[in-house]
Short mmCIF file of C-alpha atoms and ligand atoms in Angstrom, two decimals:
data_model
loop_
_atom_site.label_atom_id
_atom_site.label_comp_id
_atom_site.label_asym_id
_atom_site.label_seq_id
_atom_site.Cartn_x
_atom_site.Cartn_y
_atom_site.Cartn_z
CA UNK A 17 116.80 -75.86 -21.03
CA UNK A 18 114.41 -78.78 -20.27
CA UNK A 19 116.64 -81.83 -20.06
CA UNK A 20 114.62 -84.85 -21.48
CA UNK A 21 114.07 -88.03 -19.94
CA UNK A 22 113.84 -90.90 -22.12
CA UNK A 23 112.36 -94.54 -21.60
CA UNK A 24 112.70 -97.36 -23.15
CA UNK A 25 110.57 -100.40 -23.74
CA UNK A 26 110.91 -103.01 -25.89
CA UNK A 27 108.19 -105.18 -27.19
CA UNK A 28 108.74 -108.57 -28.35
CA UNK A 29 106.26 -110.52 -30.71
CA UNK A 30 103.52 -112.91 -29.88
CA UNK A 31 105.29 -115.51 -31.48
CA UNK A 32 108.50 -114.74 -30.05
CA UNK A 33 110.33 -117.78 -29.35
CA UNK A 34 112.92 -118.32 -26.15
CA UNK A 35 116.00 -118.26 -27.25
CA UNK A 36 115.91 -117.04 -30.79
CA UNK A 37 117.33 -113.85 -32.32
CA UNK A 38 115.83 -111.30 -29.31
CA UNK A 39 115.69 -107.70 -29.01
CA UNK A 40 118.46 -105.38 -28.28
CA UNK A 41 118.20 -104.28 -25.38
CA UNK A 42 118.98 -100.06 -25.23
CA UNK A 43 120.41 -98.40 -22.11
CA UNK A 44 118.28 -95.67 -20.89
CA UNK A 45 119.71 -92.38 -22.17
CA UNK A 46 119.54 -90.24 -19.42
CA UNK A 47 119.03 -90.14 -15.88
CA UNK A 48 115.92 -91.74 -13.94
CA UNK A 49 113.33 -93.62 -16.25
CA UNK A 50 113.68 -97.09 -16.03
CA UNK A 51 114.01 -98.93 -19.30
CA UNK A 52 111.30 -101.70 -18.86
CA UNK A 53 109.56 -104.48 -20.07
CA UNK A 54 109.32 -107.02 -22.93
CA UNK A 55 106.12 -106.34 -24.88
CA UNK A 56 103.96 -108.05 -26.96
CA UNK A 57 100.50 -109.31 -28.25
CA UNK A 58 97.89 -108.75 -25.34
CA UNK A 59 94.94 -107.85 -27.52
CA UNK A 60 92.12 -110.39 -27.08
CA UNK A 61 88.65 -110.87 -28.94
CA UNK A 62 86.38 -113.41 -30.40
CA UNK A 63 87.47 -116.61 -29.98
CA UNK A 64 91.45 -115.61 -30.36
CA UNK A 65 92.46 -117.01 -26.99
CA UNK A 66 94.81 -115.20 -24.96
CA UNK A 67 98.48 -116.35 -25.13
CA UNK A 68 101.18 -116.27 -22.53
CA UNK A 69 104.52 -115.32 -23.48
CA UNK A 70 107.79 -115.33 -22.19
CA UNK A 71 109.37 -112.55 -21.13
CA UNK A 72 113.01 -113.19 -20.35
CA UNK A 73 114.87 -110.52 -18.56
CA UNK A 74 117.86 -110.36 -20.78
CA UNK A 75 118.70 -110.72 -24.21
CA UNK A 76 121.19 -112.07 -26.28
CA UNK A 77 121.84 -111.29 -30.24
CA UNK A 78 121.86 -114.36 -32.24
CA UNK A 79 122.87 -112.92 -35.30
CA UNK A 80 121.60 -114.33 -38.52
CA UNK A 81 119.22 -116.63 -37.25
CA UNK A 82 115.48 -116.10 -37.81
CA UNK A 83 113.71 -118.52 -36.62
CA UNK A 84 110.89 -117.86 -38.82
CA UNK A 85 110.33 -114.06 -37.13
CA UNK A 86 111.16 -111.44 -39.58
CA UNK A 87 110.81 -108.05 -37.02
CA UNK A 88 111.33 -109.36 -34.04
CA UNK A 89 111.38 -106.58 -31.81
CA UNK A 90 110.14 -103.12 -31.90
CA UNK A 91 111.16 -100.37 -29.00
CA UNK A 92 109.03 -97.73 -27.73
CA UNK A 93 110.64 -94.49 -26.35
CA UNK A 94 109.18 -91.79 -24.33
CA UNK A 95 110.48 -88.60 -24.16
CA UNK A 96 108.69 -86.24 -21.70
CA UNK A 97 110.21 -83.19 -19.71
CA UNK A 98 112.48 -83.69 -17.26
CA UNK A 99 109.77 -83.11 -14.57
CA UNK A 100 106.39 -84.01 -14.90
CA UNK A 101 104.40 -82.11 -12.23
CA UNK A 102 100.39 -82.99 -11.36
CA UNK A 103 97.49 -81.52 -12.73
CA UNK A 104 99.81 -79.49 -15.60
CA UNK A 105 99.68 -80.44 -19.11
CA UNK A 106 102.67 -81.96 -20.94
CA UNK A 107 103.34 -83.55 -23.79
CA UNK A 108 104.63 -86.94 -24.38
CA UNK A 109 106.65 -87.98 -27.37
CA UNK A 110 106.66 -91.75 -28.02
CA UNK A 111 109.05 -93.08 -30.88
CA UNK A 112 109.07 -96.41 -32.13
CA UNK A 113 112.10 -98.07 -33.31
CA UNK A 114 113.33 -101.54 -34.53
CA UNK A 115 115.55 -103.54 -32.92
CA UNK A 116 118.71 -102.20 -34.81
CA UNK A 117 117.52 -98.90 -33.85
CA UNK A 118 115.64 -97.46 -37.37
CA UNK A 119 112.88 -95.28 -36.82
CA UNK A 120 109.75 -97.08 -37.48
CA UNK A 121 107.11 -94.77 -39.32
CA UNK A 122 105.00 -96.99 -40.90
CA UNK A 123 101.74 -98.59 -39.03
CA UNK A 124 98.49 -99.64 -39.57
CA UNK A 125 95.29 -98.28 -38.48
CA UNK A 126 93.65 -100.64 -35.78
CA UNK A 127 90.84 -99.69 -34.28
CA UNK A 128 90.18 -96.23 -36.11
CA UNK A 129 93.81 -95.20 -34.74
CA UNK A 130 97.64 -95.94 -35.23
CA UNK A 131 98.76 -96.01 -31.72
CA UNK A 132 96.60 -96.14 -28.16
CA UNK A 133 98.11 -95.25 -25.18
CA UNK A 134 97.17 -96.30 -22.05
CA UNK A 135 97.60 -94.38 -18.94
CA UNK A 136 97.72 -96.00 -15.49
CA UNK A 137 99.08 -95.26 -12.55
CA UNK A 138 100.94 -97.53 -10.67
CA UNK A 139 97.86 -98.24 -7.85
CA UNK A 140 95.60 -98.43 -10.68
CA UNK A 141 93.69 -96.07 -9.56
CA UNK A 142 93.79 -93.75 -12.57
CA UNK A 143 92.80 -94.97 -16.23
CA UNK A 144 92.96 -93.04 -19.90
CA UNK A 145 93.02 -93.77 -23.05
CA UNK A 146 94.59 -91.39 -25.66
CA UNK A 147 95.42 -91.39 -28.93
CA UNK A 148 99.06 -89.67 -29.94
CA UNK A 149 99.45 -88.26 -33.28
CA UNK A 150 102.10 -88.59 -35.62
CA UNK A 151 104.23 -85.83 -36.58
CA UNK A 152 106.01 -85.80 -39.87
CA UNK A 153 109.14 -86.55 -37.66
CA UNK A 154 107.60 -89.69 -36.94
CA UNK A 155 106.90 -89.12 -33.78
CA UNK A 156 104.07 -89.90 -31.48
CA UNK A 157 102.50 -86.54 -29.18
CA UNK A 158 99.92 -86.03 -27.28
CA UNK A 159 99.31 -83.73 -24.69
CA UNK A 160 98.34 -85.71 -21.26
CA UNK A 161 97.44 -84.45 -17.33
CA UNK A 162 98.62 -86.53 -14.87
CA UNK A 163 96.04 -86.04 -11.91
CA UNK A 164 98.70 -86.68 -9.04
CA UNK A 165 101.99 -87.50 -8.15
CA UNK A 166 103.52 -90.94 -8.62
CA UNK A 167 104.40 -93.75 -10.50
CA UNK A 168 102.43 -94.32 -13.75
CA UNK A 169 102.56 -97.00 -16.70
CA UNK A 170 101.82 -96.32 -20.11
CA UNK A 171 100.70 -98.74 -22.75
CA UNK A 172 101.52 -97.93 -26.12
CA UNK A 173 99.58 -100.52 -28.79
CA UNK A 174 100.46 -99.95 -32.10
CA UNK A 175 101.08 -102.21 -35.08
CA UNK A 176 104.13 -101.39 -37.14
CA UNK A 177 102.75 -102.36 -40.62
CA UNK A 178 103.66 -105.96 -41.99
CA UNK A 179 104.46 -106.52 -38.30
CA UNK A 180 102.64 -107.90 -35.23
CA UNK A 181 100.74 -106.08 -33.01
CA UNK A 182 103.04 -104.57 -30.57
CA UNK A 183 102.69 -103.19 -26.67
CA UNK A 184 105.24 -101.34 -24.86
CA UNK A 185 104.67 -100.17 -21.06
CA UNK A 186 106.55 -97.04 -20.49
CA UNK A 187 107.34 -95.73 -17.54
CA UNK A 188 107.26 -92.06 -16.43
CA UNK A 189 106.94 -90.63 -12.41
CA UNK A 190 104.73 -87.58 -11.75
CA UNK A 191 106.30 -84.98 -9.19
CA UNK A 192 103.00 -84.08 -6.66
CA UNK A 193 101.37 -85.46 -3.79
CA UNK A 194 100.22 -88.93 -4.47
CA UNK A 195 96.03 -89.91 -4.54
CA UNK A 196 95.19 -91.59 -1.34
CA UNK A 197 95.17 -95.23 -0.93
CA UNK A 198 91.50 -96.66 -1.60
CA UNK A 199 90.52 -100.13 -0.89
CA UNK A 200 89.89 -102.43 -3.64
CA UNK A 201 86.30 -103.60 -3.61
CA UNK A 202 84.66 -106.14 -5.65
CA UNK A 203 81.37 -103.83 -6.11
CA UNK A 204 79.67 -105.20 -9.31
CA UNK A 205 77.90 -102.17 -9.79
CA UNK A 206 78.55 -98.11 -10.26
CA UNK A 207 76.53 -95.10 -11.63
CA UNK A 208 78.16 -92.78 -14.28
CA UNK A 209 76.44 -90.28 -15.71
CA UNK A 210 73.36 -91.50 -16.78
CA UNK A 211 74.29 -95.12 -17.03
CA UNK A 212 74.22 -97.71 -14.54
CA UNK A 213 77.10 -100.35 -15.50
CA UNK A 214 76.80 -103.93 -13.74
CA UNK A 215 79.37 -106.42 -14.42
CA UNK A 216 78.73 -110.32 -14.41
CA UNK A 217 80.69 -113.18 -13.99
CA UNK A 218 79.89 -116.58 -14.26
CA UNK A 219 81.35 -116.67 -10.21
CA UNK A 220 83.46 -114.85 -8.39
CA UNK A 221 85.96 -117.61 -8.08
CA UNK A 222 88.24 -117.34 -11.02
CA UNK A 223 90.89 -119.67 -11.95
CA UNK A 224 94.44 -118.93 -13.43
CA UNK A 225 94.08 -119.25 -17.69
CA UNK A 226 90.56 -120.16 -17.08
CA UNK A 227 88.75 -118.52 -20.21
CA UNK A 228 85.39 -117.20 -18.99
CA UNK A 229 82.55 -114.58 -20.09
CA UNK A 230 82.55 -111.21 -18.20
CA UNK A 231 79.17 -109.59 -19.25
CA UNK A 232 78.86 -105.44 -19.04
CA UNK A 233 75.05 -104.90 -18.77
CA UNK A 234 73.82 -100.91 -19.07
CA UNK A 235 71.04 -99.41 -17.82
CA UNK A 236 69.53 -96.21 -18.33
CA UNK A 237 70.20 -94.79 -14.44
CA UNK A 238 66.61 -93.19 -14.44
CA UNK A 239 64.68 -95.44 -16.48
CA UNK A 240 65.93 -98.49 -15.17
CA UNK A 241 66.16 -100.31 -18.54
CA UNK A 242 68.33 -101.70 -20.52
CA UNK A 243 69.96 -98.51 -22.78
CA UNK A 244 69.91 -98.85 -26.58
CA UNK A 245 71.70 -95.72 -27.45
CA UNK A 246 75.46 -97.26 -27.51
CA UNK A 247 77.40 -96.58 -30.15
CA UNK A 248 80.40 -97.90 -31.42
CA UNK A 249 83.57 -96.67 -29.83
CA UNK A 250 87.01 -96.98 -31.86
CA UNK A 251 85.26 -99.82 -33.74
CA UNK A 252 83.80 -101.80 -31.62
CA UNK A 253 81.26 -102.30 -29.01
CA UNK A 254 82.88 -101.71 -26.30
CA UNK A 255 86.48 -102.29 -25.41
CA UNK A 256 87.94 -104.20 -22.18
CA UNK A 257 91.44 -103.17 -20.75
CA UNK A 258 92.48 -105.43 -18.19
CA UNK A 259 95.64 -104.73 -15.99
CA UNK A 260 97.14 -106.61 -13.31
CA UNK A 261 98.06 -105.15 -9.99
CA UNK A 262 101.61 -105.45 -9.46
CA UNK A 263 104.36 -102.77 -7.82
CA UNK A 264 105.27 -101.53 -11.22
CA UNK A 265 102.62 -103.18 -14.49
CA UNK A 266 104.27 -104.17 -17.43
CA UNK A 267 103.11 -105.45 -20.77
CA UNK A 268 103.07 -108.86 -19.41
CA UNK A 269 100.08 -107.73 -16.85
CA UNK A 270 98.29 -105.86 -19.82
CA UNK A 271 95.23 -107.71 -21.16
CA UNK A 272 92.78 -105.89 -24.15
CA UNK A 273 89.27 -107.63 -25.07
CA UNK A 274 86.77 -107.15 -27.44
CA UNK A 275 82.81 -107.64 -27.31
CA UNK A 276 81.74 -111.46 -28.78
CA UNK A 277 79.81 -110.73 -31.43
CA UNK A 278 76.11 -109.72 -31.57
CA UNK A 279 76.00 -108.19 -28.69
CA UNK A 280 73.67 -105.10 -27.78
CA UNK A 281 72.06 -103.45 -27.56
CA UNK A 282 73.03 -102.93 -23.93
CA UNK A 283 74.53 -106.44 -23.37
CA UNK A 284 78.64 -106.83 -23.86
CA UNK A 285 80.00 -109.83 -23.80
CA UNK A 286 84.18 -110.41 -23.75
CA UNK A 287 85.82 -113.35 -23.52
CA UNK A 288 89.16 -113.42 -21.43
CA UNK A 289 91.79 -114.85 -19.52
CA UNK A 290 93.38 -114.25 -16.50
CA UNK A 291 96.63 -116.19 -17.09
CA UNK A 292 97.88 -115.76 -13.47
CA UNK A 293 96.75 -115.32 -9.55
CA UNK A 294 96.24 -111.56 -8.35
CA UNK A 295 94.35 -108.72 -8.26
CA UNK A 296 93.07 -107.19 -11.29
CA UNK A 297 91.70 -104.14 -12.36
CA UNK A 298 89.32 -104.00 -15.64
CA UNK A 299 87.98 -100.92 -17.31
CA UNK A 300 85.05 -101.30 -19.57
CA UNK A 301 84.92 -98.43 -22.33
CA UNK A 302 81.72 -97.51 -24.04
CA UNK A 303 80.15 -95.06 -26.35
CA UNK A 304 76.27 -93.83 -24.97
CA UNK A 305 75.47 -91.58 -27.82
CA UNK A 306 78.97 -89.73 -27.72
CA UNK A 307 79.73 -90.02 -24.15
CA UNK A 308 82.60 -92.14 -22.95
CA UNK A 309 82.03 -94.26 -20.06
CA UNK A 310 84.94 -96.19 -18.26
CA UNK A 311 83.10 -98.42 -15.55
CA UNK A 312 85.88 -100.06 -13.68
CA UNK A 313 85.67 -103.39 -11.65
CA UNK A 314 88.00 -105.69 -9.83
CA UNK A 315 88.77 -109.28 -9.94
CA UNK A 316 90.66 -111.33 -7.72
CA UNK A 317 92.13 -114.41 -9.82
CA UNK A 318 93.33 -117.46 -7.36
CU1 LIG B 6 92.63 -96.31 -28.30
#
């Protein structure tokens, strides 16, 4: 009998204030995970400026007091096999709960879908972007591949409904033999497919909380002009995940963008912030004519 593993995240509002009536915090139930990280609001896009938020480490119960925050705190649990070994498929379970522990069914479509997940792991080297489905249970599944062994962070974004948009990193390790290191490079180019992808920045020195324009400009890799075959992906444009290098991400180093508007054909323009120093890793997603693309770039912030 599979034992399970369960993780535990807990996501915090936007708007949550220091101090105030906070999330309870939930033991992990079994042996392993890690229960990690205060999430929150990271989704950025026209003109909404990005907002840092506190993340305490623990939590206390004020009971009774509201401080003008209704839900307060959702938690995100993932329940995968007890070992998750590379290259097989298995399927992830992700339950959302409120912070006195009710299931939270309920959630509003953003972005053509009620939850995105966001696989990473832990080097950044790896990037996806699925889409669970809900059971009638409630829960979240999808089936995912982890390409190696290691540690990996995953992203849920989902918006309980009448609730602010939540994110929850979840944590999960991959039995296998890990990808090699790579160097990180600050190449502002790369070929996929049929589509070159450059990525511009108004310099290459970037400044903590600065808000600047990163531009996504895509060619046609044989014609050598700009494409005009993009269509919209989940809603948009084009959509920008942004995620911090760190030992272990959490929601704090999570950062999602949307295009400016009127861009295009082949032009994409987000607006963002990099509220801290580091390294950071970006991954620009587009639609050319039904094909995904996923250019990635660094940044170093200082
Ligand atoms: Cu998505």
């Amino acid at each position: 009998m599979n034992r399970l593993i369960i993780a535990v995240a807990i996501a915090s509002s936007l708007f949550f204030i220091p101090g105030c009536s906070t999330p309870t915090t939930e033991a992990s139930l079994n042996e392993s995970s890690e229960a990690e990280g205060m999430g929150s609001d990271h989704h950025q896009g026209m003109g909404d400026g990005h907002q840092q938020q506190h993340h305490p480490d623990s939590h206390s119960e004020h009971s009774g007091e509201s401080h003008g925050e209704p839900q307060n705190a959702t938690l995100a649990k993932l329940t995968i096999p007890s070992a998750i070994a590379a290259n097989q498929p298995v399927v992830l379970g992700i339950d959302i709960q409120d912070s006195s522990g009710n299931p939270v069914s309920e959630f509003d479509i953003v972005h053509e879908k009620k939850i995105h997940l966001i696989v990473v792991s832990d080097d950044l080297q790896f990037f996806s972007h699925i889409h669970p489905i809900q059971n009638e249970a409630g829960q979240f599944q999808v089936e995912n591949i982890f390409p190696s062994g290691g540690n990996y962070t995953l992203f849920a974004d989902y918006k309980p409904t009448g609730d602010a948009q939540r994110v929850s990193a979840l944590k999960t390790t991959v039995v296998g033999n890990p990808l090699l290191p790579t160097e990180m490079t600050l190449t502002r180019s790369q070929t996929l497919g049929n589509t070159e992808v450059g990525l511009m920045l108004p310099s290459e020195e970037i400044t903590p909380g600065e808000t600047i324009t990163l531009a996504f400009h895509l060619e046609d890799a044989q014609t050598q002009t700009m494409v005009t075959d993009l269509q919209p992906y989940l809603g948009e444009l084009g959509h920008l995940v942004i995620v911090k290098q760190s030992d272990s991400p959490t929601e704090a180093d999570y950062i999602h963008a949307h295009p400016m508007p009127n861009d295009g054909p082949g032009h994409i323009e987000f607006m963002t912030q990099f509220p801290e120093p580091g390294n950071y890793k970006m991954w620009g997603e587009f639609n050319r004519n039904g094909e995904i693309i996923a250019a990635d770039f660094w940044v170093t912030v200082q």
